[in-house]
XYZ file of C-alpha atoms in Angstrom:
594
model
C 0.001 0.006 -0.003
C 1.296 3.423 -0.913
C 1.375 5.817 2.030
C 2.656 8.778 0.028
C 4.682 11.146 2.164
C 3.044 10.315 5.514
C 5.627 9.574 8.213
C 6.074 5.870 8.876
C 5.513 4.279 12.249
C 9.178 3.315 12.454
C 10.169 6.923 11.691
C 7.912 8.238 14.452
C 9.315 5.720 16.928
C 12.853 6.614 15.916
C 12.133 10.304 16.430
C 10.591 9.659 19.849
C 13.593 7.567 20.925
C 16.091 10.215 19.829
C 14.145 12.951 21.585
C 13.912 10.887 24.750
C 17.655 10.182 24.656
C 18.285 13.914 24.235
C 16.017 14.635 27.183
C 17.588 12.022 29.468
C 21.229 12.682 28.623
C 20.811 16.448 28.512
C 19.022 16.459 31.849
C 21.668 14.237 33.458
C 24.604 16.348 32.286
C 23.064 19.704 33.268
C 21.745 18.430 36.607
C 24.968 16.703 37.608
C 27.103 19.671 36.586
C 24.855 22.121 38.395
C 24.790 20.104 41.619
C 28.544 19.663 41.510
C 29.239 23.347 40.933
C 26.581 25.055 43.069
C 25.754 22.597 45.859
C 27.578 20.812 48.655
C 25.795 17.580 47.795
C 23.240 17.958 50.566
C 21.503 21.289 49.953
C 19.635 22.507 46.906
C 21.554 23.826 43.903
C 21.495 27.604 43.480
C 20.550 27.444 39.794
C 18.695 24.663 37.972
C 18.676 24.789 34.131
C 17.962 21.070 33.637
C 14.177 21.449 33.789
C 14.399 23.884 30.875
C 15.570 21.012 28.641
C 12.395 19.031 29.293
C 10.128 22.095 29.081
C 11.606 23.223 25.740
C 11.168 19.716 24.271
C 7.583 19.428 25.525
C 6.592 22.788 24.103
C 7.850 21.801 20.674
C 5.839 18.548 20.559
C 2.216 17.393 20.801
C 0.963 16.196 24.187
C 0.835 12.580 23.094
C 4.651 12.566 22.916
C 5.214 14.030 26.394
C 5.250 10.736 28.324
C 8.511 9.376 26.908
C 10.279 12.719 27.400
C 9.120 13.006 31.012
C 10.194 9.420 31.819
C 13.623 10.048 30.279
C 13.970 13.277 32.222
C 12.958 11.572 35.477
C 15.610 8.887 34.911
C 18.227 11.555 34.098
C 17.275 13.453 37.236
C 17.473 10.388 39.418
C 20.833 9.387 37.947
C 22.306 12.855 38.457
C 21.150 13.029 42.065
C 22.321 9.495 42.760
C 25.782 10.169 41.357
C 26.278 13.542 43.074
C 24.403 13.008 46.359
C 24.848 9.275 46.910
C 21.280 8.589 48.086
C 18.248 6.924 46.510
C 15.512 8.745 48.407
C 16.472 12.218 47.177
C 16.682 11.261 43.468
C 13.163 9.853 43.514
C 11.578 12.722 45.449
C 13.513 15.459 43.683
C 12.612 13.823 40.373
C 8.887 13.889 41.194
C 9.111 17.568 42.183
C 10.918 18.507 38.957
C 8.524 16.558 36.739
C 5.540 18.242 38.425
C 7.178 21.627 37.773
C 7.852 20.874 34.096
C 4.292 19.616 33.460
C 2.693 22.651 35.105
C 4.898 25.031 33.127
C 4.294 23.166 29.859
C 0.526 23.287 30.267
C 0.617 26.970 31.085
C 2.966 27.934 28.232
C 1.361 25.746 25.576
C -0.678 28.658 24.210
C 2.495 30.731 23.769
C 4.199 27.901 21.888
C 1.197 27.540 19.582
C 1.546 31.241 18.699
C 5.087 30.685 17.370
C 7.346 31.737 20.244
C 7.292 31.932 24.013
C 8.937 35.382 24.244
C 8.012 36.905 20.898
C 5.095 38.924 22.263
C 4.613 40.903 25.470
C 1.654 38.675 26.405
C 3.822 35.577 25.957
C 6.547 37.052 28.171
C 3.932 37.606 30.834
C 2.897 33.945 30.554
C 6.536 32.872 30.859
C 7.012 34.912 34.040
C 3.681 33.691 35.436
C 4.062 29.965 34.753
C 7.822 29.513 34.437
C 8.865 32.154 36.927
C 6.143 31.840 39.569
C 3.517 29.098 39.600
C 5.420 26.031 38.393
C 8.628 26.550 40.433
C 6.600 27.561 43.492
C 4.601 24.322 43.287
C 7.727 22.188 42.998
C 9.559 24.232 45.653
C 7.334 22.839 48.406
C 8.054 19.272 47.290
C 11.778 19.947 46.895
C 12.123 21.756 50.208
C 10.228 18.953 51.946
C 12.659 16.423 50.462
C 15.634 18.521 51.653
C 14.182 18.474 55.181
C 13.367 14.740 55.202
C 16.526 13.404 53.574
C 19.227 15.958 54.442
C 17.747 17.750 57.443
C 18.074 21.144 55.710
C 16.036 24.188 56.892
C 12.667 24.265 55.131
C 12.323 28.008 54.486
C 15.861 28.408 53.170
C 15.448 25.327 50.988
C 12.111 26.605 49.743
C 13.575 29.995 48.762
C 16.679 28.456 47.176
C 14.665 25.887 45.190
C 12.156 28.443 43.981
C 14.827 30.975 42.960
C 17.083 28.436 41.244
C 14.276 26.725 39.337
C 12.562 29.988 38.332
C 15.834 31.410 37.000
C 16.639 28.153 35.250
C 13.302 28.152 33.420
C 13.343 31.862 32.633
C 16.907 31.954 31.335
C 17.281 28.620 29.582
C 13.779 27.744 28.292
C 13.566 30.494 25.632
C 17.118 29.731 24.505
C 16.694 25.935 24.292
C 13.210 26.234 22.739
C 14.588 28.392 19.929
C 17.589 26.043 19.563
C 15.465 22.869 19.309
C 13.120 24.530 16.816
C 16.013 25.515 14.601
C 15.333 29.237 15.016
C 19.007 30.061 15.546
C 20.230 28.132 12.540
C 17.504 29.501 10.318
C 18.004 33.071 11.527
C 21.773 32.992 11.101
C 21.385 31.444 7.633
C 19.003 34.192 6.563
C 21.249 36.987 7.879
C 23.451 39.012 5.594
C 27.196 38.785 6.340
C 27.119 42.242 7.890
C 24.297 41.194 10.221
C 26.204 38.105 11.323
C 29.248 40.217 12.110
C 27.042 42.613 14.032
C 25.503 39.794 16.052
C 28.905 38.344 16.847
C 30.199 41.789 17.768
C 27.467 42.675 20.240
C 27.695 39.204 21.886
C 31.463 39.602 22.213
C 30.862 43.057 23.672
C 28.425 41.497 26.188
C 30.980 38.845 27.159
C 33.772 41.406 27.483
C 31.580 43.707 29.596
C 30.592 40.812 31.870
C 34.227 39.820 32.337
C 35.187 43.371 33.262
C 32.204 43.758 35.589
C 32.442 40.411 37.397
C 36.233 40.543 37.723
C 36.009 43.882 39.500
C 36.406 43.266 43.209
C 36.436 46.930 44.195
C 33.648 48.650 42.193
C 29.963 47.537 42.237
C 29.370 48.207 38.539
C 26.696 45.577 37.850
C 24.574 48.171 36.037
C 27.016 48.130 33.126
C 25.886 44.634 32.152
C 22.515 45.901 31.000
C 24.034 48.214 28.394
C 25.333 45.645 25.868
C 22.247 43.447 26.437
C 19.970 46.371 25.600
C 22.092 47.091 22.550
C 21.723 43.449 21.535
C 17.970 43.736 22.011
C 17.724 46.624 19.576
C 20.316 45.550 17.015
C 19.918 41.766 16.880
C 16.536 40.970 18.379
C 15.085 38.431 20.780
C 17.339 35.526 19.731
C 20.470 37.552 20.423
C 19.077 38.779 23.737
C 18.560 35.226 24.976
C 22.217 34.438 24.199
C 23.389 37.667 25.840
C 21.505 36.878 29.069
C 22.881 33.319 29.052
C 26.417 34.658 28.606
C 25.847 36.998 31.537
C 24.489 34.197 33.733
C 27.372 31.827 32.952
C 30.204 34.355 33.352
C 28.650 35.896 36.474
C 28.079 32.506 38.083
C 31.664 31.325 37.428
C 33.237 34.433 38.922
C 30.854 34.534 41.874
C 31.474 30.843 42.726
C 35.200 31.638 42.863
C 34.467 34.473 45.294
C 35.344 37.173 42.764
C 33.363 40.176 41.586
C 30.850 42.759 42.803
C 28.403 40.114 44.086
C 30.911 39.127 46.763
C 31.054 42.728 48.003
C 27.516 42.370 49.346
C 28.342 39.515 51.725
C 30.869 36.807 52.374
C 28.104 34.197 52.826
C 27.979 31.997 49.667
C 24.251 31.438 50.117
C 23.534 35.140 50.274
C 25.767 35.657 47.252
C 23.794 33.046 45.355
C 20.478 34.682 46.288
C 21.812 38.138 45.407
C 23.043 36.880 42.017
C 19.680 35.239 41.412
C 17.935 38.510 42.228
C 20.249 40.370 39.838
C 19.485 37.936 37.006
C 15.747 38.156 37.752
C 15.871 41.960 37.466
C 17.813 41.643 34.229
C 15.220 39.280 32.805
C 12.316 41.452 33.923
C 13.909 44.436 32.234
C 15.126 42.921 28.978
C 12.688 40.180 27.980
C 9.591 42.431 27.793
C 11.560 44.972 25.766
C 12.749 42.225 23.438
C 9.213 40.892 23.074
C 7.843 44.347 22.297
C 10.537 44.896 19.672
C 9.904 41.464 18.173
C 6.174 42.134 18.030
C 6.791 45.526 16.436
C 9.153 44.015 13.872
C 6.623 41.282 13.100
C 3.932 43.920 12.646
C 6.185 45.975 10.367
C 7.000 42.897 8.297
C 3.314 42.059 8.045
C 2.510 45.599 6.983
C 5.366 45.573 4.459
C 4.130 42.261 3.027
C 0.598 43.623 2.785
C 1.842 46.770 1.117
C 3.844 44.736 -1.397
C 0.798 42.580 -2.065
C -1.379 45.666 -2.418
C 1.095 47.265 -4.814
C 1.250 44.065 -6.839
C -2.532 43.865 -7.028
C -2.791 47.569 -7.784
C -0.218 47.309 -10.583
C -2.429 44.714 -12.259
C -5.690 46.467 -11.423
C -7.465 48.879 -13.765
C -8.434 51.037 -10.758
C -6.604 53.753 -8.857
C -6.471 54.458 -5.117
C -5.826 57.981 -3.877
C -5.512 58.839 -0.195
C -6.188 62.443 0.811
C -5.433 63.947 4.232
C -7.836 66.097 6.220
C -6.871 69.143 4.106
C -7.650 67.358 0.835
C -3.986 66.876 -0.133
C -3.058 63.599 -1.813
C -0.605 61.635 0.321
C -0.743 58.240 -1.362
C -1.403 57.091 -4.927
C -1.510 53.471 -6.001
C -2.689 51.888 -9.222
C -3.472 52.795 -12.819
C -2.837 56.543 -12.608
C -1.250 56.799 -16.038
C -4.070 55.074 -17.898
C -6.827 56.897 -15.969
C -5.374 60.324 -15.239
C -2.563 60.532 -17.781
C 0.404 60.648 -15.387
C 2.392 58.489 -12.971
C 1.047 58.068 -9.382
C 3.729 60.181 -7.735
C 2.731 63.182 -9.873
C -0.435 63.556 -7.801
C 1.170 63.286 -4.353
C 1.099 66.672 -2.667
C -1.677 67.909 -4.977
C -5.264 68.701 -4.092
C -8.422 67.118 -5.466
C -8.592 70.003 -7.969
C -5.653 68.541 -9.916
C -7.769 65.641 -11.153
C -10.244 67.513 -13.350
C -11.013 70.907 -14.796
C -14.386 70.894 -13.014
C -13.709 69.571 -9.493
C -16.998 70.691 -7.902
C -18.580 67.207 -7.813
C -15.372 65.659 -6.442
C -15.088 68.241 -3.670
C -18.759 67.755 -2.758
C -18.406 63.960 -2.592
C -15.267 64.269 -0.450
C -17.028 66.676 1.898
C -20.018 64.349 2.194
C -17.689 61.461 3.102
C -16.101 63.672 5.757
C -19.470 64.500 7.291
C -20.870 60.947 7.079
C -17.935 58.730 8.021
C -19.852 55.486 7.455
C -21.039 56.222 3.932
C -19.564 55.940 0.445
C -20.146 58.824 -1.968
C -19.783 58.677 -5.740
C -18.793 61.364 -8.211
C -18.417 61.163 -11.976
C -15.844 63.333 -13.722
C -13.645 63.650 -16.789
C -9.901 63.816 -16.009
C -7.973 66.943 -16.859
C -5.351 65.127 -18.934
C -7.734 62.656 -20.580
C -11.033 64.463 -21.156
C -12.258 61.688 -23.477
C -12.596 59.354 -20.493
C -15.454 59.176 -17.998
C -14.298 58.205 -14.478
C -16.109 57.434 -11.245
C -14.610 58.212 -7.816
C -15.872 56.490 -4.669
C -15.054 58.536 -1.563
C -15.099 57.236 1.998
C -13.631 58.639 5.211
C -10.602 57.174 6.992
C -10.503 57.406 10.797
C -8.147 56.307 13.563
C -8.954 53.960 16.449
C -10.628 56.802 18.352
C -12.821 57.811 15.425
C -10.858 60.964 14.623
C -11.022 62.001 10.972
C -7.776 61.378 9.086
C -8.817 62.062 5.516
C -10.574 60.408 2.610
C -9.797 57.463 0.412
C -10.887 57.660 -3.235
C -11.178 54.625 -5.467
C -11.224 55.689 -9.104
C -12.339 53.499 -12.009
C -12.991 53.903 -15.702
C -16.706 53.997 -16.565
C -16.300 55.231 -20.131
C -17.787 52.075 -21.664
C -20.720 52.157 -19.256
C -21.252 55.857 -19.890
C -21.190 55.344 -23.655
C -23.692 52.535 -23.276
C -25.933 54.758 -21.183
C -25.682 57.543 -23.734
C -26.449 55.082 -26.493
C -29.512 53.855 -24.656
C -30.619 57.428 -23.999
C -30.053 58.301 -27.645
C -32.109 55.315 -28.780
C -34.841 56.242 -26.309
C -34.921 59.836 -27.628
C -34.441 59.156 -31.358
C -37.084 58.652 -34.017
C -36.506 55.292 -35.709
C -37.568 56.427 -39.171
C -35.821 59.782 -39.601
C -33.049 59.686 -37.028
C -34.307 62.959 -35.581
C -35.330 63.532 -31.974
C -38.589 61.850 -31.092
C -41.268 63.535 -28.967
C -39.657 62.547 -25.638
C -36.191 63.632 -26.776
C -37.437 66.958 -28.114
C -39.458 67.748 -24.999
C -36.400 67.105 -22.828
C -34.318 69.463 -24.992
C -37.083 72.084 -24.844
C -37.380 71.772 -21.068
C -33.624 72.191 -20.640
C -33.615 75.251 -22.887
C -36.489 76.876 -21.027
C -34.857 76.196 -17.650
C -31.672 77.934 -18.792
C -33.323 80.826 -20.578
C -32.856 84.269 -19.057
C -33.702 86.663 -21.948
C -36.756 85.044 -23.564
C -35.040 84.421 -26.896
C -36.183 80.888 -27.586
C -38.207 80.148 -30.732
C -39.803 76.999 -32.045
C -41.088 76.166 -35.506
C -43.922 73.670 -35.663
C -44.117 72.045 -39.148
C -46.758 69.950 -40.969
C -46.483 68.407 -44.406
C -49.116 69.624 -46.857
C -51.437 66.878 -48.160
C -49.253 64.030 -46.913
C -52.261 61.692 -46.929
C -52.390 61.886 -50.741
C -48.831 60.589 -50.980
C -49.615 57.604 -48.775
C -52.834 56.918 -50.661
C -51.353 57.278 -54.150
C -47.830 55.867 -53.705
C -48.111 53.718 -50.595
C -46.747 53.880 -47.067
C -43.256 52.881 -48.131
C -43.097 55.926 -50.384
C -44.570 58.032 -47.562
C -41.775 56.879 -45.230
C -39.179 57.792 -47.847
C -40.691 61.283 -48.153
C -40.616 61.765 -44.395
C -36.958 60.717 -44.266
C -36.029 63.146 -47.043
C -37.928 66.015 -45.467
C -36.224 65.329 -42.131
C -32.824 65.485 -43.849
C -33.711 68.738 -45.674
C -34.924 70.375 -42.449
C -31.731 69.395 -40.631
C -29.613 70.895 -43.383
C -31.150 74.346 -42.992
C -30.842 74.919 -39.240
C -27.956 76.148 -37.106
C -25.605 73.870 -35.172
C -27.263 74.954 -31.916
C -30.767 74.144 -33.163
C -32.541 70.793 -32.676
C -34.922 69.121 -35.156
C -37.477 66.548 -34.075
C -40.393 64.515 -35.361
C -43.356 64.636 -33.017
C -45.243 61.908 -34.870
C -46.848 61.252 -38.290
C -45.948 64.098 -40.627
C -45.420 66.658 -37.841
C -41.927 68.076 -37.302
C -40.568 70.702 -34.928
C -37.428 72.842 -34.715
C -36.031 74.295 -31.449
C -34.085 77.532 -31.970
C -32.422 78.743 -28.743
C -30.902 82.229 -28.540
C -32.907 83.259 -31.572
C -34.725 86.554 -32.308
C -37.736 87.020 -34.549
C -35.752 88.019 -37.626
C -33.493 84.973 -37.410
C -36.461 82.704 -36.737
C -38.300 84.010 -39.837
C -35.177 83.563 -41.937
C -34.768 79.970 -40.772
C -38.487 79.298 -41.323
C -38.315 80.577 -44.903
C -35.274 78.392 -45.573
C -37.129 75.368 -44.269
C -40.159 75.976 -46.492
C -37.962 76.619 -49.518
C -35.757 73.568 -48.957
C -38.775 71.251 -48.988
C -40.737 72.779 -51.847
C -37.856 73.743 -54.139
C -36.871 70.286 -55.344
C -39.170 67.309 -55.945
C -38.406 64.184 -53.896
C -37.119 61.156 -55.815
C -38.506 57.900 -54.436
C -36.615 54.589 -54.314
C -39.356 52.729 -56.265
C -38.317 54.509 -59.492
C -41.683 56.175 -60.010
C -42.345 59.850 -60.638
C -40.775 62.295 -58.168
C -43.032 63.694 -55.508
C -43.544 67.417 -55.096
C -43.977 68.231 -51.423
C -44.464 71.354 -49.334
C -44.736 72.270 -45.668
C -46.580 74.758 -43.524
C -44.696 76.308 -40.590
C -45.844 78.143 -37.494
C -43.284 80.003 -35.408
C -43.668 81.116 -31.790
C -41.387 82.931 -29.368
C -41.182 81.940 -25.718
C -42.640 84.213 -23.101
C -41.437 84.095 -19.523
C -43.680 81.967 -17.309
C -45.045 79.808 -20.100
C -45.169 76.058 -19.744
C -44.009 73.852 -22.576
C -47.621 73.075 -23.426
C -48.421 76.797 -23.738
C -45.362 77.376 -25.869
C -46.237 74.526 -28.255
C -49.874 75.606 -28.328
C -48.826 79.083 -29.497
C -46.729 77.588 -32.308
C -49.589 75.270 -33.217
C -51.893 78.289 -33.545
C -49.454 79.932 -35.944
C -49.220 76.691 -37.918
C -52.965 76.578 -38.455
C -52.876 80.172 -39.594
C -50.291 79.178 -42.192
C -52.483 76.325 -43.379
C -55.507 78.576 -43.535
C -53.603 81.149 -45.548
C -52.942 78.637 -48.359
C -50.143 76.375 -47.028
C -46.504 76.254 -48.228
C -45.587 79.231 -46.055
C -44.677 80.377 -42.534
C -46.656 82.359 -40.020
C -45.367 83.897 -36.778
C -47.498 83.975 -33.657
């Protein structure tokens, strides 16, 4: 059976065995070395990093794999205590206390591990101090101190304090370092660094080591405060991984000098136990000061990387998008431009940065109004159509919406601009079809009335004239030559009428054989002249029909009226209609003015 790439059972077992061996051997070596260096064989060691090995391994693995690691650690603990202390009771009891501590800490820190790092966020650092620096070591301290009393007759309170301090420091200092090491964070980070960054990391760590040597060798001056300076520098220049190493370097160098009764720690007291507690307190203060700063910097860097990735993704999408995004501040000045600025506005995006909304179009009124509406209604989206200054043949649509900060304060507006030229042309085409006479191509009744209404609304001097036109005896043409011939005559008359008017005039067919001409900004003399041209153009030349028969002689009657202020369209047309009937009554083929 093909299992694809799924891990085999033998591979899982092999991985569990190797991890368990690492846990047992690592625990034994660290525990034995710590007891030998910091304990007299009877009391509790002043620092205990061994539990950090188990905790780091547990946090990097699912719960179902914890059992083998804990058993291996218990065996390593028992072996180390047996070798260094020479008793069987202490290894078993101390082992139980340490396993309890590791399990409590692992359960409490599991959420931080699931988020990708136990000290990469301020909240995770708080969890580390709570579970690894307080609750877990405090729980095991009672068991450990009780063992010290039962087996070695050591004072309970002193044993309790020593156990708690040593285990808390061990977990706080070594767990982040070992967790990152087991996960491969150090190898991956160093591999991804540029050569200059690797040199910088090595330099600040060497500076930390050199500073620690100078500080802890000094037997006259209490200059412990100097240690924080290179660690803080490491925090800012290298990051959390470098800070963990810097604190470890400080702990190792400080412990070695202090155990040999050298350095500023020994100036506080000649009692080795007090020196150990004082050194533990110093390291705790260092951790409390540096780890939260490192976590905040790591979180900030992660946020900046996320924002940079989003910006790159946005720029990539915008470069392939037909739209344009413009960000305006509260004064209406463009601060950000992204997208198809050249194809929409005729220039590169950066050309609009620092410019106002007015730079987009020659008539910015609608844009300014939409922007102001978005400012007043910060939840709404407001649209404005415009033609760009550099590409007046395009029709664009801008969608404005307000941008606000976390407190709801107005920051500016964001405009999304898109090309609606095709849609606009389609709309105009539909409007034109709706307002055009199918037979003659002139305005139909609806189209003409809209033109007339617009002209009346914009008239200030009362110089609008209309000519209402009827064909003379059109029924005879339909009866004698047929409707097809009648349609041809209407088409030709419409063309002749259009050829005699001004560019500002509008010709329409109201229905049947009734035509109309709108003449804005036109006095009586000009209106009569145009009316005479219309009558002459129709009657002067017979109309040749497509059926090849005899040409048709046609004529029209025309009634002209001039608009009077206060008239409705119906009154205006009625006045022209009255003049038309006067022309018909006077013998047709002529004009009459109302």
